Short mmCIF file of C-alpha atoms (C1' of nucleotides) in Angstrom, two decimals:
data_model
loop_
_atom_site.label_atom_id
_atom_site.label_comp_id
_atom_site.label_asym_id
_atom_site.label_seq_id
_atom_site.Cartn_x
_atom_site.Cartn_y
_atom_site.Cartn_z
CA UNK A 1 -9.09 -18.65 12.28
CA UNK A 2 -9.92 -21.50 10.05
CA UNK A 3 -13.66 -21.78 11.75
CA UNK A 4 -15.72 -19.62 9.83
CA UNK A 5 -14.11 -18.04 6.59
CA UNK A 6 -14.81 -14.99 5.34
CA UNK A 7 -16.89 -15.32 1.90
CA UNK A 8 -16.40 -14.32 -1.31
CA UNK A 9 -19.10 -11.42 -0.57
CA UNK A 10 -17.82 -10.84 2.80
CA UNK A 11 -13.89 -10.45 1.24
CA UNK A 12 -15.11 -7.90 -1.11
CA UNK A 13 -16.94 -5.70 1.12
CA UNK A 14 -15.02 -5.23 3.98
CA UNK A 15 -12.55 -2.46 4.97
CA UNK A 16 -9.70 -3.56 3.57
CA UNK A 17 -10.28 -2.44 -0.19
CA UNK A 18 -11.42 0.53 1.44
CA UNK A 19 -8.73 1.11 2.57
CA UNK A 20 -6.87 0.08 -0.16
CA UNK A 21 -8.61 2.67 -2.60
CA UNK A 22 -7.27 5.48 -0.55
CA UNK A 23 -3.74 4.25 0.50
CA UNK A 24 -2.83 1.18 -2.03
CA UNK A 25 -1.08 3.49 -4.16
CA UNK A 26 2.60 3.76 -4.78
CA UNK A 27 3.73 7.10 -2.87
CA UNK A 28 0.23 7.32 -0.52
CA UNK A 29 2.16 6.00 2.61
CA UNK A 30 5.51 7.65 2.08
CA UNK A 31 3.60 11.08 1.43
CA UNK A 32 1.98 9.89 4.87
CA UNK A 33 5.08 9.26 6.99
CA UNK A 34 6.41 12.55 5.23
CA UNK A 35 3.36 14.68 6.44
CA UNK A 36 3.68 12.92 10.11
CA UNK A 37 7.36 14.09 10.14
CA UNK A 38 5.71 17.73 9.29
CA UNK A 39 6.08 18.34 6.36
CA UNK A 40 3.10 20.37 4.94
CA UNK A 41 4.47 21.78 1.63
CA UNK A 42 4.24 20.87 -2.15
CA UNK A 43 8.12 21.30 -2.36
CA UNK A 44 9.14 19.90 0.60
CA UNK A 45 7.34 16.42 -0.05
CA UNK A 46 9.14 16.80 -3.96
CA UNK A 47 12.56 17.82 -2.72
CA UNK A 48 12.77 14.91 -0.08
CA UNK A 49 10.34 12.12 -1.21
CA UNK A 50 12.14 12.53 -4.83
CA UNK A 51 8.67 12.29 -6.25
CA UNK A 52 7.75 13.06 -9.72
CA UNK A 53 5.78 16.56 -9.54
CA UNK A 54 2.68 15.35 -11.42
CA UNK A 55 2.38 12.24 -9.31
CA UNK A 56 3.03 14.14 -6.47
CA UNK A 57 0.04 16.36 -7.53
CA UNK A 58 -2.38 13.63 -8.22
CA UNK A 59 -1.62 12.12 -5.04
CA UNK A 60 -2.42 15.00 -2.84
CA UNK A 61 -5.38 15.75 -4.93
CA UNK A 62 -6.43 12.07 -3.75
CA UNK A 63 -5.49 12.01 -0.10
CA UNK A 64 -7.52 15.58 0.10
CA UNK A 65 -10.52 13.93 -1.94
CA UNK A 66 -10.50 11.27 0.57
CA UNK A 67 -10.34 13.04 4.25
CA UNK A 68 -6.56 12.34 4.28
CA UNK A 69 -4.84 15.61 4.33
CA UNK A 70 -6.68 19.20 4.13
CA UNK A 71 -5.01 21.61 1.63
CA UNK A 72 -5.44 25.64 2.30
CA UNK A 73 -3.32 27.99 0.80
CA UNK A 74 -1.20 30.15 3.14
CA UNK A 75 -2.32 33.56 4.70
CA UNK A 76 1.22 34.70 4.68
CA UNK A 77 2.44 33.97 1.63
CA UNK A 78 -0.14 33.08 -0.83
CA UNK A 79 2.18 30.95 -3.09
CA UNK A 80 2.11 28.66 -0.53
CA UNK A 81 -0.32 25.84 -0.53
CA UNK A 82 -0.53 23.68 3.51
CA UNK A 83 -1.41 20.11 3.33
CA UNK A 84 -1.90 19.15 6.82
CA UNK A 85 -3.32 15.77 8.24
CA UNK A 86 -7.04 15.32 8.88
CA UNK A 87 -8.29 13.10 12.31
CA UNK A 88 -8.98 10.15 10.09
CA UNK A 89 -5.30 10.87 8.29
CA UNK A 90 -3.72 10.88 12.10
CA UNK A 91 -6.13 7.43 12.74
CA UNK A 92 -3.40 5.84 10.22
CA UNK A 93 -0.84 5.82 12.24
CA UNK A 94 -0.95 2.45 13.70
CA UNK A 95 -1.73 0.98 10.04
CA UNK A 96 1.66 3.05 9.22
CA UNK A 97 3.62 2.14 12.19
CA UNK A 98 3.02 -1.69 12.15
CA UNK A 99 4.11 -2.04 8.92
CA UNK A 100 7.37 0.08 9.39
CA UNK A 101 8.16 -2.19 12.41
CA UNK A 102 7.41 -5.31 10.22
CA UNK A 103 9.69 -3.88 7.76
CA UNK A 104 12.29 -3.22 10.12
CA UNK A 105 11.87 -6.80 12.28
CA UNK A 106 12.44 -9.07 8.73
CA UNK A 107 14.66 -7.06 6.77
CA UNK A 108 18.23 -6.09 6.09
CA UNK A 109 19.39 -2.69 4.85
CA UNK A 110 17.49 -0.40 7.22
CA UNK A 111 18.17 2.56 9.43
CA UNK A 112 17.10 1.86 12.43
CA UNK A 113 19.07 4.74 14.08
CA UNK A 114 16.18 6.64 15.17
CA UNK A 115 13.76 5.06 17.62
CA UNK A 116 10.19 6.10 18.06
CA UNK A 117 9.31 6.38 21.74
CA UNK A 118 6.90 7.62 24.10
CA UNK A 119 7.88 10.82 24.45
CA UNK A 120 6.91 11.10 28.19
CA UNK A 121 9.45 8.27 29.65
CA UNK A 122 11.97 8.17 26.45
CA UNK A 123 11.24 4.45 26.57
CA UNK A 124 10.56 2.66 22.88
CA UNK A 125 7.01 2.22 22.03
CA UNK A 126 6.00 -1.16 21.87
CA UNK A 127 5.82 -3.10 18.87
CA UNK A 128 1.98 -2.98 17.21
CA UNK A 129 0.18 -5.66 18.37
CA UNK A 130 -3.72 -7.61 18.10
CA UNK A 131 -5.37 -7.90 21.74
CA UNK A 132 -8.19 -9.04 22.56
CA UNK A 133 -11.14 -6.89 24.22
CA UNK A 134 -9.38 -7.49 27.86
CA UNK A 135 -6.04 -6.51 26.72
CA UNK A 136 -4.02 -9.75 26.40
CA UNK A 137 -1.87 -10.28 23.04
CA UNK A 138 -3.74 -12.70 20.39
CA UNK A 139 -2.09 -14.32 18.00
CA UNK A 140 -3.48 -15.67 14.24
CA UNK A 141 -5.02 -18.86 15.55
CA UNK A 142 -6.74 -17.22 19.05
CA UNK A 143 -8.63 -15.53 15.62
CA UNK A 144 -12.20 -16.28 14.56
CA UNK A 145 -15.02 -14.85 12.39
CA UNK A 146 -18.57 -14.19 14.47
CA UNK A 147 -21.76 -12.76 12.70
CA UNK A 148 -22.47 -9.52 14.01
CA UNK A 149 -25.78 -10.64 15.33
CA UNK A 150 -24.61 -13.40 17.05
CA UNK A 151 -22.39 -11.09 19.50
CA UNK A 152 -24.55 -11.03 22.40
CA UNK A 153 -25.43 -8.18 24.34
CA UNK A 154 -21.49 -7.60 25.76
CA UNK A 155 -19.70 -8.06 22.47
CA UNK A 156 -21.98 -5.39 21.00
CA UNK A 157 -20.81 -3.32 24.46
CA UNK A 158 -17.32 -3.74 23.01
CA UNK A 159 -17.98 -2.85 19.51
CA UNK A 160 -19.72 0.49 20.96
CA UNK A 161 -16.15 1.24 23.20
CA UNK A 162 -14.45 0.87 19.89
CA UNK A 163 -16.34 2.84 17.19
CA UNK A 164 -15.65 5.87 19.75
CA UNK A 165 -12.10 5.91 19.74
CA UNK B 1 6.35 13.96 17.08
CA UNK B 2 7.43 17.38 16.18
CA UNK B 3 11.05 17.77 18.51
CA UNK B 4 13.35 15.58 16.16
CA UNK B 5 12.00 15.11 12.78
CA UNK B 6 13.17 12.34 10.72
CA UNK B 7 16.13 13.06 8.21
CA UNK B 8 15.78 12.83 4.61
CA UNK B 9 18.31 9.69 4.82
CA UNK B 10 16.38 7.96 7.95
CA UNK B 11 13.04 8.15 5.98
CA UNK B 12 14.18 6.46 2.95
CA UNK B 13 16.26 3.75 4.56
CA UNK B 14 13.24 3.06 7.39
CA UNK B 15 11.44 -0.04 7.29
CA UNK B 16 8.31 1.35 5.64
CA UNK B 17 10.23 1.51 2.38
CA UNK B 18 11.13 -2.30 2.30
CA UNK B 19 8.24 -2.81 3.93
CA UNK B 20 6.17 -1.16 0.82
CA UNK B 21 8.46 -3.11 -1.88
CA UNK B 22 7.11 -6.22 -0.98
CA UNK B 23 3.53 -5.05 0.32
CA UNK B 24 3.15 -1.82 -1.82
CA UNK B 25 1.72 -3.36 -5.24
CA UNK B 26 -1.87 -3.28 -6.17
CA UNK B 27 -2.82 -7.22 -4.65
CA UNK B 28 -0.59 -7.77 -2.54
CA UNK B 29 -2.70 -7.22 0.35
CA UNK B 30 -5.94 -9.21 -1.08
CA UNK B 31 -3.97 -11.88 -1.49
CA UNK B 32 -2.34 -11.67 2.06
CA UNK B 33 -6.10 -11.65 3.41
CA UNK B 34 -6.96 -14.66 1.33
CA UNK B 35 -4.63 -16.34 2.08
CA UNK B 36 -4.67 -15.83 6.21
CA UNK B 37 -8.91 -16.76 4.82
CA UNK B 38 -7.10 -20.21 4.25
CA UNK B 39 -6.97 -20.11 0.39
CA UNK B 40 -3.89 -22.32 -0.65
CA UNK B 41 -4.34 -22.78 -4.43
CA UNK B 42 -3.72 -20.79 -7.64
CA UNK B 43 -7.09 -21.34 -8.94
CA UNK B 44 -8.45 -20.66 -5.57
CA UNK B 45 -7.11 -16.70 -5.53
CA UNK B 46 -7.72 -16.16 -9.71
CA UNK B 47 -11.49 -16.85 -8.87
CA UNK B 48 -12.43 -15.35 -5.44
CA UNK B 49 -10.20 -12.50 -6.30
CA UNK B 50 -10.82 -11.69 -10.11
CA UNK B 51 -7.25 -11.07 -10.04
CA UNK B 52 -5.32 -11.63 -13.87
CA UNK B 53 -3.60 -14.95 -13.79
CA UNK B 54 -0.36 -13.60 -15.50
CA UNK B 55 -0.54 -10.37 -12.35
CA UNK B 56 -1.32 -13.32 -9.84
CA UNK B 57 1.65 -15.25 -11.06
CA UNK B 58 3.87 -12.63 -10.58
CA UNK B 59 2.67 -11.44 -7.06
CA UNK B 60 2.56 -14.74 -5.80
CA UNK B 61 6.22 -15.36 -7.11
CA UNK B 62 7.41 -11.88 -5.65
CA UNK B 63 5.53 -12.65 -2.03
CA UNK B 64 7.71 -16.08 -2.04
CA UNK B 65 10.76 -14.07 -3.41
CA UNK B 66 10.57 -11.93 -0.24
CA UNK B 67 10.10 -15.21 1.76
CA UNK B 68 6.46 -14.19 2.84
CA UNK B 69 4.94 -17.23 1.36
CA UNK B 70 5.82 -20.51 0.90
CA UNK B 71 5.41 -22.63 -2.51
CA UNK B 72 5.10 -26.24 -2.56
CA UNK B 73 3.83 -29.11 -4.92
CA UNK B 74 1.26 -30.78 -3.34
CA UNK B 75 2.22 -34.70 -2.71
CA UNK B 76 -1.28 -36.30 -3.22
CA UNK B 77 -1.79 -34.15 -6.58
CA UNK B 78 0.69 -33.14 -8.31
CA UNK B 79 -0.89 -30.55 -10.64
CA UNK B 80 -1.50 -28.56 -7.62
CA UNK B 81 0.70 -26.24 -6.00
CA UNK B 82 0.16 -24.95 -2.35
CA UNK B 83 0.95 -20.99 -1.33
CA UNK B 84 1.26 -21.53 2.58
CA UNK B 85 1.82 -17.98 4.65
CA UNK B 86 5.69 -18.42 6.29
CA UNK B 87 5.89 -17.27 10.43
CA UNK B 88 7.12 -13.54 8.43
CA UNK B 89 4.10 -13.47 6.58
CA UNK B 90 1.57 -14.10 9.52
CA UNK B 91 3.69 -11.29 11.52
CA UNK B 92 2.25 -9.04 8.91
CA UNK B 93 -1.45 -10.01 10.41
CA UNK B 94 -1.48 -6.96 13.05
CA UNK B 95 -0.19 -4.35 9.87
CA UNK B 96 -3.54 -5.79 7.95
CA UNK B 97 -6.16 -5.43 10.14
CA UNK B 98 -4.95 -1.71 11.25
CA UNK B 99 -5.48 -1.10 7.70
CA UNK B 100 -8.75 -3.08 7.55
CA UNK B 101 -9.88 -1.20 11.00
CA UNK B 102 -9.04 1.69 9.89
CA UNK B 103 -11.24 1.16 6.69
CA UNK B 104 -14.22 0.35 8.48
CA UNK B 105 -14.28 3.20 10.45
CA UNK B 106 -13.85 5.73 7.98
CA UNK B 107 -15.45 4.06 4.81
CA UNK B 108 -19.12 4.23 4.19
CA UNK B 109 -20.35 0.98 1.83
CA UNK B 110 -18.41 -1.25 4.29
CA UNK B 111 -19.76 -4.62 5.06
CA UNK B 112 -18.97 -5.06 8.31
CA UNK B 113 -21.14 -8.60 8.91
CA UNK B 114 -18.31 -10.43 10.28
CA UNK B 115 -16.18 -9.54 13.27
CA UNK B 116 -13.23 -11.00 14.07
CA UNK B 117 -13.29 -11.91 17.94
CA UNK B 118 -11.20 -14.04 20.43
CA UNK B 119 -11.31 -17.17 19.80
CA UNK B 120 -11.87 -17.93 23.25
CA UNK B 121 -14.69 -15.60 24.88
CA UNK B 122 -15.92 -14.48 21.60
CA UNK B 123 -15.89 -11.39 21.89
CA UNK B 124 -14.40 -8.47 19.63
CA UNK B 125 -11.07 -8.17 19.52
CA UNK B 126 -9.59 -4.66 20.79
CA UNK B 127 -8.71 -1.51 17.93
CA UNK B 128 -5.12 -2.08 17.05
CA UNK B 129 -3.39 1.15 18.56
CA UNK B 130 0.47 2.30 19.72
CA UNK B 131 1.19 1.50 23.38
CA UNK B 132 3.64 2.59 25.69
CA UNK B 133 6.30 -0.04 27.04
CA UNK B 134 3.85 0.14 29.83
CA UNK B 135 0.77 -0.86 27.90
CA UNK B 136 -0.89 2.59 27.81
CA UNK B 137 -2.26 3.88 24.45
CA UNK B 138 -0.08 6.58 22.86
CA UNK B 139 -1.51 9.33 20.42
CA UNK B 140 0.78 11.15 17.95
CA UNK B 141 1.52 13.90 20.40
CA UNK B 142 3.04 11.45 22.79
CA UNK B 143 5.69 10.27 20.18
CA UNK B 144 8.58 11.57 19.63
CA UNK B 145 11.94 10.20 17.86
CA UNK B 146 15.62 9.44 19.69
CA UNK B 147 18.86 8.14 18.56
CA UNK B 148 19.23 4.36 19.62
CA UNK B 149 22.81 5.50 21.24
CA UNK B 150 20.38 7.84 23.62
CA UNK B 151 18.38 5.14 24.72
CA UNK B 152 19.89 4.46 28.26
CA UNK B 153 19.85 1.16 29.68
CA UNK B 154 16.38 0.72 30.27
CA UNK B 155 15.15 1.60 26.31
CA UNK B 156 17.74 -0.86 25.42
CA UNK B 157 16.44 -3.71 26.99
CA UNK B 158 12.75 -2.62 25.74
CA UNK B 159 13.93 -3.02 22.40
CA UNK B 160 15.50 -6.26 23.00
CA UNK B 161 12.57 -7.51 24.52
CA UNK B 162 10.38 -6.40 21.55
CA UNK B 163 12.97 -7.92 18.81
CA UNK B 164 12.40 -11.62 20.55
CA UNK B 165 8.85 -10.96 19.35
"C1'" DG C 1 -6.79 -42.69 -25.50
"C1'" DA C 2 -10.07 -38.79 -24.58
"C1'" DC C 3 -11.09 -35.43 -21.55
"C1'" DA C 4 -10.84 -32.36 -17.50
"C1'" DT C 5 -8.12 -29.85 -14.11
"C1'" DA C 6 -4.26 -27.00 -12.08
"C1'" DG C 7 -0.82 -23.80 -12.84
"C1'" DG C 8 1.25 -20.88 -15.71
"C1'" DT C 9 2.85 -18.15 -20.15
"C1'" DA C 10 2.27 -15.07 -24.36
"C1'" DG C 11 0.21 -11.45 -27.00
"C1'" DC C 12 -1.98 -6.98 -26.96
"C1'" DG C 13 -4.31 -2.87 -25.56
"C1'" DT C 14 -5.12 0.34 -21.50
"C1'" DT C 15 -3.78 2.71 -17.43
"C1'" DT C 16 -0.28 4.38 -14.38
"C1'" DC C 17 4.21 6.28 -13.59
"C1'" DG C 18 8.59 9.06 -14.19
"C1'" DC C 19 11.10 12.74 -16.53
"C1'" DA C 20 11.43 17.05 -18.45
"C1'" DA C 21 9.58 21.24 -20.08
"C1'" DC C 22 6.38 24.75 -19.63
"C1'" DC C 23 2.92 27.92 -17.30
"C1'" DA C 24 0.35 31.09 -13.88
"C1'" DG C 25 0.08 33.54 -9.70
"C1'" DT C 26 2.60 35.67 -5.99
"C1'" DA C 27 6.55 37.64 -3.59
"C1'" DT C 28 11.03 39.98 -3.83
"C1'" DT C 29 14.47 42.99 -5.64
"C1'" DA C 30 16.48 46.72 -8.40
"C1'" DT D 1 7.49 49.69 -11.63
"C1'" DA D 2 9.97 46.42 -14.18
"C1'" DA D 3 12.71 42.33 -13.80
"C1'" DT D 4 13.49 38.25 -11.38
"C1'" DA D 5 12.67 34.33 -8.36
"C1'" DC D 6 9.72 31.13 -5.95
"C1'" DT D 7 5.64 28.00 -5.37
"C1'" DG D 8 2.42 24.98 -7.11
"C1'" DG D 9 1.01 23.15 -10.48
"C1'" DT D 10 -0.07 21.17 -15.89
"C1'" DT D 11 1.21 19.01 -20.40
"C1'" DG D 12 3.59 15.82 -23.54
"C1'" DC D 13 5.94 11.75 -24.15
"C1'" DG D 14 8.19 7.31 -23.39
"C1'" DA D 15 8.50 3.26 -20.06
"C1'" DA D 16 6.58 0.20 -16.89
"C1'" DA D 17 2.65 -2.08 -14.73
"C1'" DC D 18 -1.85 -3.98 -15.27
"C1'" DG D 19 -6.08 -6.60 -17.21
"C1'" DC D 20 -8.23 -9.57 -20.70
"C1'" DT D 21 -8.07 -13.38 -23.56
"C1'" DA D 22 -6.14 -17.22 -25.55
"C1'" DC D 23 -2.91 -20.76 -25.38
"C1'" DC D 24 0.29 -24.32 -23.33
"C1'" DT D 25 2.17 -28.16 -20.27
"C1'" DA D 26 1.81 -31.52 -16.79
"C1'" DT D 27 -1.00 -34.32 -14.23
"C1'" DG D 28 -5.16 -36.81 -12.89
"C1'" DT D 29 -9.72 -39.21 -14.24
"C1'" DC D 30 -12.83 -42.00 -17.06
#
DNA sequence: GACATAGGTAGCGTTTCGCAACCAGTATTA
DNA sequence: TAATACTGGTTGCGAAACGCTACCTATGTC
């Protein structure tokens, strides 16, 4: 990847601080994993995250200011207060998941009792990888930086594939 | 993902946890990008990031505390010091540009000049998603969680396969 | 020897975080 | 209908993390 390196400009502006804005925060991915294990409820994510209540507050307020999570209070019981994943809170999953498996490749101490699989075969999901447009596996140094405009016409083809998923 | 939900002890001893002490502080992940961008030296991160030199001290110490980074004097100057990613900190390369993907997709005021493509045919590499053992792409709904004693033979050997990774 | 450079430390004020107490609106119970 | 409990917050306060600036030490350069 050492071929063209991103600029100072270029570091600054891309999607990673983005990102970062939203989900950098202490609790923002364990409120994440806890709302992907269905949890929807103010109390639920205090009782089991162990979360200090105005923390937890603030961060909801931000995941919902973001597009994270939706909040609507309940028909049935109008104490109640659902905070359910948007699309683009769902689209985090493989951000979430490849850093749990990294987690759980280089170090001690963790559960891994439970297994995530494909739920149609039972078999393990695969661990989160970087392919290229074709599908093979790339690794750091099959990496390099391209100006946008110097794609050609079936690079640009490619981007167009991915911005629809 | 909604038959076997994750018990309160299995979340909080899961790899995101340790995963999120080491990667879960303000910089850590600038300075994982700059440095995969090839930047080596203290001086080198405290000016392209605008990062405080006493906070950049301590993440860089804490990133080779968790063995992510390496630290060595350099042997033809000896004033300087070179931060070198380690073969665990590279593995967190598909975890980053999820995140990064994920930004650019959802993030207005995203630069997204520069593409990172394959090395070899140039083109863009592929949206990092969850597959299948089998190499199909899995959404949430497919996912679901099992006990590693209820894997069978077959899930056993997928996992072993996926730990030589 | 004078000066510059690289890496890092030490104050000091600001922001974030955690803990506990309190509060308002809604359901349940007597 | 009055008392009580539950849910989802907010407020105050102390502790920790963070950012800015200045300073320090070791090494290289002139």
């Amino acid at each position: 990847m050492g071929e063209l390196r991103e600029s100072l400009a270029d570091m600054a502006t891309c999607g990673l601080p983005s990102a970062l804005e939203v989900m950098g925060e202490r609790w923002s991915f364990l409120l994440l994993r806890a709302a992907f294990n269905g949890l929807k409820h103010f109390e639920e994510f205090s009782t089991e995250l162990g979360i200090a209540r105005n923390i937890l507050s603030n961060r909801l307020a931000r995941l919902v200011e973001h597009g994270v999570m939706t909040r609507q209070p309940c028909s049935d019981d109008r104490r109640k207060v659902e905070y359910c994943l948007t699309p683009k809170g769902v689209d985090l999953l493989p951000a979430m998941l490849a850093l749990r498996q990294w987690g759980e490749r280089h170090n001690q101490n963790v559960n891994t009792q439970l297994v995530l699989v494909d739920a149609r075969d039972g078999l393990p999901v695969a661990p989160v990888t970087i392919r290229a447009a074709d599908g093979r596996d790339l690794t750091w140094h099959d990496l390099a930086w391209k100006r946008r405009e110097d794609l050609g016409k079936a690079g640009v083809e490619c981007c167009e594939k991915a911005d629809l998923l």
